[in-house]
Coordinates of C-alpha atoms and ligand atoms in Angstrom, one line a residue:
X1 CA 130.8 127.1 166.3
X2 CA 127.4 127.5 167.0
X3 CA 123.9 125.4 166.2
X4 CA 121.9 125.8 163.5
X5 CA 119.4 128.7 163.9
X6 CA 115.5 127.3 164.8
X7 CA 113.4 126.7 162.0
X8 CA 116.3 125.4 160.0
X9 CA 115.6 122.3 157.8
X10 CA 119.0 120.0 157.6
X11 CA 117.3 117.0 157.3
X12 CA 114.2 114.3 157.8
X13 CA 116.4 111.9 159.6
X14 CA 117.0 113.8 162.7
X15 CA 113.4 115.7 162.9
X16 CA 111.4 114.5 165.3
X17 CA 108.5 113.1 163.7
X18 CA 106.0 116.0 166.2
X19 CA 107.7 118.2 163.8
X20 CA 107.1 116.8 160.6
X21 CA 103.3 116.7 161.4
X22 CA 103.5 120.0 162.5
X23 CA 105.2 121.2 159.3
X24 CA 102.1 119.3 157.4
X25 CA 99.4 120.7 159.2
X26 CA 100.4 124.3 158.6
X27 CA 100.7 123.6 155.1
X28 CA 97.2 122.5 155.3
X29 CA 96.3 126.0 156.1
X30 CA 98.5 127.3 153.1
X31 CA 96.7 129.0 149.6
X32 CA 99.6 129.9 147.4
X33 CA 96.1 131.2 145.5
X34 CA 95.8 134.1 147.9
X35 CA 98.5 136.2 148.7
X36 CA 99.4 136.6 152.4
X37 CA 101.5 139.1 154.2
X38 CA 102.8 136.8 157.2
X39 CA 106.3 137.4 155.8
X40 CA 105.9 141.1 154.8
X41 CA 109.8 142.7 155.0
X42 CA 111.3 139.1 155.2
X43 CA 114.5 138.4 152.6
X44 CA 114.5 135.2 151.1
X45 CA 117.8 134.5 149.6
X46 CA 117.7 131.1 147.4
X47 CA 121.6 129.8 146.8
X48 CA 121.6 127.0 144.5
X49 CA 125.3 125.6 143.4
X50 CA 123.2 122.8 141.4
X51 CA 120.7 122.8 139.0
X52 CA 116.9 122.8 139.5
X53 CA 113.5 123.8 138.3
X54 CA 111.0 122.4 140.2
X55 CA 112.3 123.1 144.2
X56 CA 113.7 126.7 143.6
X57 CA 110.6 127.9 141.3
X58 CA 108.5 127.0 144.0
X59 CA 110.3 128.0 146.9
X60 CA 110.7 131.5 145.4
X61 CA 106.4 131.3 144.5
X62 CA 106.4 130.4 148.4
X63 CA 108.4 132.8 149.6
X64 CA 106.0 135.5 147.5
X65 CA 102.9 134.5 148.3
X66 CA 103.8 135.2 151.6
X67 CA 104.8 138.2 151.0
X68 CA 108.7 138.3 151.6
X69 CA 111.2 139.0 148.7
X70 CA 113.7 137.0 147.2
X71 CA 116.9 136.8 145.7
X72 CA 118.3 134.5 143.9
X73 CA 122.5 132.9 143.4
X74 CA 123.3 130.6 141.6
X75 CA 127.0 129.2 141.4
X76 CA 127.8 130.2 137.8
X77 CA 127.5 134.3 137.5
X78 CA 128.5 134.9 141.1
X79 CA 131.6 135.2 143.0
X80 CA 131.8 131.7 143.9
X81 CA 133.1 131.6 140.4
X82 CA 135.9 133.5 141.6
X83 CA 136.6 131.2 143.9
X84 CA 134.9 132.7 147.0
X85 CA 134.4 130.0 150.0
X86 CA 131.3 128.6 150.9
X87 CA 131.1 130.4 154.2
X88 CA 132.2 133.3 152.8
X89 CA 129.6 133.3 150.7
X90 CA 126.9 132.8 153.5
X91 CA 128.6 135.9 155.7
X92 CA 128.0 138.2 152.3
X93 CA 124.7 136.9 151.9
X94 CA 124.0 138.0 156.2
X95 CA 125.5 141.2 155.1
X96 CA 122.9 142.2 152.6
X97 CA 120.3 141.1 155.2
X98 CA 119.0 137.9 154.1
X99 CA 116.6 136.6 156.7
X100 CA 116.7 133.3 156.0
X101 CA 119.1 130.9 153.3
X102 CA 117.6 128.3 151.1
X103 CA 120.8 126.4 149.3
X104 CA 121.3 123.6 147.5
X105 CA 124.9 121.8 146.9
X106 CA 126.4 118.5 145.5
X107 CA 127.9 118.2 148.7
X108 CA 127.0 116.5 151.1
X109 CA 126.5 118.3 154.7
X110 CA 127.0 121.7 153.1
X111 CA 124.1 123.7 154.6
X112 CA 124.8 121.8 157.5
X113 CA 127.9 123.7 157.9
X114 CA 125.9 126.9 156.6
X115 CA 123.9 126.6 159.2
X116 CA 126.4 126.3 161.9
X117 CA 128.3 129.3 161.3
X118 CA 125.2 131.8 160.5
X119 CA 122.8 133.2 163.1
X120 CA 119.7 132.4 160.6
X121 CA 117.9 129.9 159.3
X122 CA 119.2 127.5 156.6
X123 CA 116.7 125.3 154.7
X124 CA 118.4 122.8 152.7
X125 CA 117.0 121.8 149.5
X126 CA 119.8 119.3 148.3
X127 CA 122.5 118.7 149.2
X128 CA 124.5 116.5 147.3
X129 CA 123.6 112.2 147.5
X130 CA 122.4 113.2 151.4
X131 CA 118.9 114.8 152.0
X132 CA 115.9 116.6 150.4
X133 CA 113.8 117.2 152.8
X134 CA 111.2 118.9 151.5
X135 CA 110.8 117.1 149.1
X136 CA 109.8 114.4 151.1
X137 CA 107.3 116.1 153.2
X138 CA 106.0 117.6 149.9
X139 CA 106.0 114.0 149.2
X140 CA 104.2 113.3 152.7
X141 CA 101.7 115.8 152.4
X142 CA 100.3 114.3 148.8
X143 CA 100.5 111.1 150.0
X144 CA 98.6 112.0 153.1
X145 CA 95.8 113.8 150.9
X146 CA 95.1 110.5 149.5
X147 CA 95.9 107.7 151.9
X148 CA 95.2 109.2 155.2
X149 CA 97.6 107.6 157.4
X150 CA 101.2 106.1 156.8
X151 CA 101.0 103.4 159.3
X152 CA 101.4 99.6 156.8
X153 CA 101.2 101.6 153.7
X154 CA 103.2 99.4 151.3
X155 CA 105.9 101.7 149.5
X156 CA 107.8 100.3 146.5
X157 CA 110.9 103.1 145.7
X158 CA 111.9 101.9 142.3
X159 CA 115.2 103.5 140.5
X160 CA 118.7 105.1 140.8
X161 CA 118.4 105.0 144.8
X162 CA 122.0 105.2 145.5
X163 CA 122.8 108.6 144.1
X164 CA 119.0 109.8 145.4
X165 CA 119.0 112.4 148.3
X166 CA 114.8 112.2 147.7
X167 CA 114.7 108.5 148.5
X168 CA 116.5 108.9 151.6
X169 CA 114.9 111.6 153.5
X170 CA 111.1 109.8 152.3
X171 CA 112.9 106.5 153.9
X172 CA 113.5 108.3 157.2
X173 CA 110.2 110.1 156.9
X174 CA 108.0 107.0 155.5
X175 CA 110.2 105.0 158.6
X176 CA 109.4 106.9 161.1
X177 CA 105.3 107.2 160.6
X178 CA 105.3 103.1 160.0
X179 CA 105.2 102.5 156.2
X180 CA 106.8 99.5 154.9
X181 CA 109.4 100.2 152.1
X182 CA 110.7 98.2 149.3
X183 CA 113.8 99.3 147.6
X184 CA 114.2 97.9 143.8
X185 CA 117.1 98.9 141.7
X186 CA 120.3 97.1 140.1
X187 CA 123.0 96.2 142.4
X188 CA 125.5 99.4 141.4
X189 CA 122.3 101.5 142.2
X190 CA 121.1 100.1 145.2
X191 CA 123.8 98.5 147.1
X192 CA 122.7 96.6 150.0
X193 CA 124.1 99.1 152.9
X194 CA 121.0 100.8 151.5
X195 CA 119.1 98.5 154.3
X196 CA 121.0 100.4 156.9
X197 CA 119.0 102.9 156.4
X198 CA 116.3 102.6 158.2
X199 CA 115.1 99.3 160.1
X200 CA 112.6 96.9 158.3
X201 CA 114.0 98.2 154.6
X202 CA 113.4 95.1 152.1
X203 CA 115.6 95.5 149.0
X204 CA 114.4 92.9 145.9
X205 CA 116.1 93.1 142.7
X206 CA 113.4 93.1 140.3
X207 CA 111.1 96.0 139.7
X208 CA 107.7 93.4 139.9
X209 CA 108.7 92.4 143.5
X210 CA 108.8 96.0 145.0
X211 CA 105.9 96.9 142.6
X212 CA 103.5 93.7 143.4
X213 CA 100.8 95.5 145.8
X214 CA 102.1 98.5 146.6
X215 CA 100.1 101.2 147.5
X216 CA 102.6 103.8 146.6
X217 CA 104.9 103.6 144.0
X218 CA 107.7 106.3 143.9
X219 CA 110.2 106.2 140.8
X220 CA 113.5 107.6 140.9
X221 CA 115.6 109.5 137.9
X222 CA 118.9 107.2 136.8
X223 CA 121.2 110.5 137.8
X224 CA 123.3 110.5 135.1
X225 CA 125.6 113.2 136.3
X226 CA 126.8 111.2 139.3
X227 CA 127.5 108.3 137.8
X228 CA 131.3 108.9 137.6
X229 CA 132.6 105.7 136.3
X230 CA 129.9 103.2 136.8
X231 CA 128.9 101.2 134.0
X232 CA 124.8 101.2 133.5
X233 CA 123.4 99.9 130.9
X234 CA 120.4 101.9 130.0
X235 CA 119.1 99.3 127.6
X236 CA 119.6 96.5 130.7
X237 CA 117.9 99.5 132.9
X238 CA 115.0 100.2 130.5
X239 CA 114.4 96.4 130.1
X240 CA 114.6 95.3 134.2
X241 CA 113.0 98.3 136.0
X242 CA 111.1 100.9 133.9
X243 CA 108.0 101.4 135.6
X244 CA 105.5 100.0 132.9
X245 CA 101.7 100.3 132.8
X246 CA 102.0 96.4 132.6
X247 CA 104.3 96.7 135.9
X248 CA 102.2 99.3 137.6
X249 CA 99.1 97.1 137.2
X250 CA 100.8 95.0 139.4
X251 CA 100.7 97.5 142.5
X252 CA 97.2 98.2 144.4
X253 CA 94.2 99.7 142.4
X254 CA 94.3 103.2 143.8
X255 CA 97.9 102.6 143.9
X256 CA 99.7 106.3 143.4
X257 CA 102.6 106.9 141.2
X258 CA 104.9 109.1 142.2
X259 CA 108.3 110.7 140.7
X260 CA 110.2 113.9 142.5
X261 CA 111.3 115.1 138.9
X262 CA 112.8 115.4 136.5
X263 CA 111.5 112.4 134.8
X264 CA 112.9 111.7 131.4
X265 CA 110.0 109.8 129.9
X266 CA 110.8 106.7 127.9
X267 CA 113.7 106.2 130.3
X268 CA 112.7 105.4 134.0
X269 CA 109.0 105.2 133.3
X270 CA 107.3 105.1 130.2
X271 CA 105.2 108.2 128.0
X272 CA 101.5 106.3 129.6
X273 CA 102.7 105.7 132.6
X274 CA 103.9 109.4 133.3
X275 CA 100.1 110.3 132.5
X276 CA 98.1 108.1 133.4
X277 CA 95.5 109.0 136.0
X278 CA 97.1 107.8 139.4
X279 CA 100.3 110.0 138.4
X280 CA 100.6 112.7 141.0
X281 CA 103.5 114.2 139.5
X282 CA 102.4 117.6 138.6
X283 CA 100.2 117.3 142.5
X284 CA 103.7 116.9 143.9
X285 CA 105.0 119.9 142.0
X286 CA 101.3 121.8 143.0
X287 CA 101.7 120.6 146.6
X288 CA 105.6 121.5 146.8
X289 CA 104.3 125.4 147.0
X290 CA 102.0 124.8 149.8
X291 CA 104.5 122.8 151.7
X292 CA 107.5 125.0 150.8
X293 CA 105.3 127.9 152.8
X294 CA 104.9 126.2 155.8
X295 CA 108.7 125.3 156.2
X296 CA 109.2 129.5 155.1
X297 CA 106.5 130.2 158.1
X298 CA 108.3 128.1 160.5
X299 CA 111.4 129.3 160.0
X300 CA 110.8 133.1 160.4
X301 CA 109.2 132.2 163.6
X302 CA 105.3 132.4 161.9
X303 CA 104.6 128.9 162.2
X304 CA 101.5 129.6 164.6
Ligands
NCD401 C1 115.6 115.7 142.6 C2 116.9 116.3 143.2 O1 117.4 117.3 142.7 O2 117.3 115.7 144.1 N1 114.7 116.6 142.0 C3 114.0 117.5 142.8 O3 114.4 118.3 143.6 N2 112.6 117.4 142.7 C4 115.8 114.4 141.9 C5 116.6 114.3 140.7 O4 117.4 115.2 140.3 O5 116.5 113.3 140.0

């Protein structure tokens, strides 16, 4: 077994935080507005055994505007259907000369395992309740735009934490850079091992404490899909921790509001809240490209 390729991306919790800024200073340098060449010849291959809209349009608008191709597998239409292996998959996807994998899987420690067994990069973009990590630096980066430094910014991460791979790499990215983090979210969502996380955590149990002045407030979808047995009440939800303009009022003036996606509006936070002028949820989508380039540059060795 070997070690991941360079340039892969497994995770936030095990990056050195040197890399992390170096990943958000080259996506300073980043214009998904003028198309580049840095990656002329490159194959991107995006492998995505889950859902999304958000991380796998941009990834492939990254990957083009810097000039490499793309190619894209999804579980349902492939051979994986047909029962071919994980790996097996990866070696095929080598064998038609990929470059570089981007994948995303419900399971935990999948590209991990990717990674091991191919001589390329693997960049993972989900892999089951575990990480996201670029989502959390695209998260970083549009924080950073606004706030200018991490260090005692006061983050409330409101929502469905347990079965979020988001809220976990921005703990171990947010951690590492000196934010303080409040976790809110009912007991079956945020179970108290979630202070394990990372040291200094706080978990409350009421939406107002984590929200109370916060200079970031980051909501989280209830993932309905994972729920496998557990008993939520959305009405009980909807009532105790939908982020409200009332309960956003409650944060810091120039407080952000932030959301990964998908949001379902009416549901974690309300219709107002999802538009209202400190939203930066379509700037995190915007910034995702940007950041999404830089982790495409670093990993084909551009990152100079
Ligand atoms: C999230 C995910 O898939 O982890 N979305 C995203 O990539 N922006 C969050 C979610 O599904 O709720």
């Amino acid at each position: 077994m070997m070690k991941a390729t360079r340039g892969s991306l497994l995770g936030i919790e095990h990056l050195e935080a040197g890399e992390i800024l170096k990943i958000l200073t080259l996506a300073r340098r980043m214009n998904p507005q003028k198309p580049q060449t840095l990656l002329r010849g490159k194959k991107v291959l995006l492998l995505f055994y889950e859902a999304s809209t958000r991380t796998r349009s941009s990834f492939e608008i990254a990957a083009k505007s810097l000039g490499a191709m793309t190619t894209l597998v999804l579980s349902s239409g492939s051979s994986i259907e047909k029962g071919e292996s994980l790996l097996d998959t990866g070696y095929t996807l080598r064998g038609v000369g990929a470059d570089v994998i981007v994948m995303r899987h419900p399971h935990a420690g999948a590209p991990h395992l990717m990674a091991q067994h191919l001589d390329i990069p693997v960049i993972n973009a989900g892999d089951g309740m575990h990480e996201h990590p670029s989502q959390a630096l695209l998260d970083a980066y549009t924080i950073l735009r606004r706030k200018k430094t991490f260090k005692g910014l006061q983050i409330a991460i409101v929502g469905d934490i347990y079965h979020s791979r988001v809220a976990r790499s921005n703990i171990h990215l947010l951690s590492k850079f000196g934010a303080k983090i409040t976790l809110a979210g009912p007991p079956e969502l945020l179970p108290e091992t979630a202070a394990t996380l990372a040291p200094g955590l706080h978990i409350v149990r009421t939406a107002e404490e984590a929200v109370r002045g916060a200079d970031v407030v980051m909501v989280l979808r209830v993932q309905k899909e994972r729920l496998a047995g557990m008993k939520i009440s959305l009405q009980d939800y909807i009532a105790r921790y939908q982020i409200t303009l009332q309960r956003l009022k409650l944060a810091k003036k120039d407080a952000l509001l932030m959301h990964p996606g998908p949001i379902i509006r009416g549901l974690e936070l309300t219709w107002e809240v999802a538009d209202c002028p400190q939203s930066m949820i379509v700037e995190e989508v915007r910034n995702g490209v940007i950041v999404r380039m830089a982790i495409l540059a670093r990993a084909l060795g551009k990152a100079k």
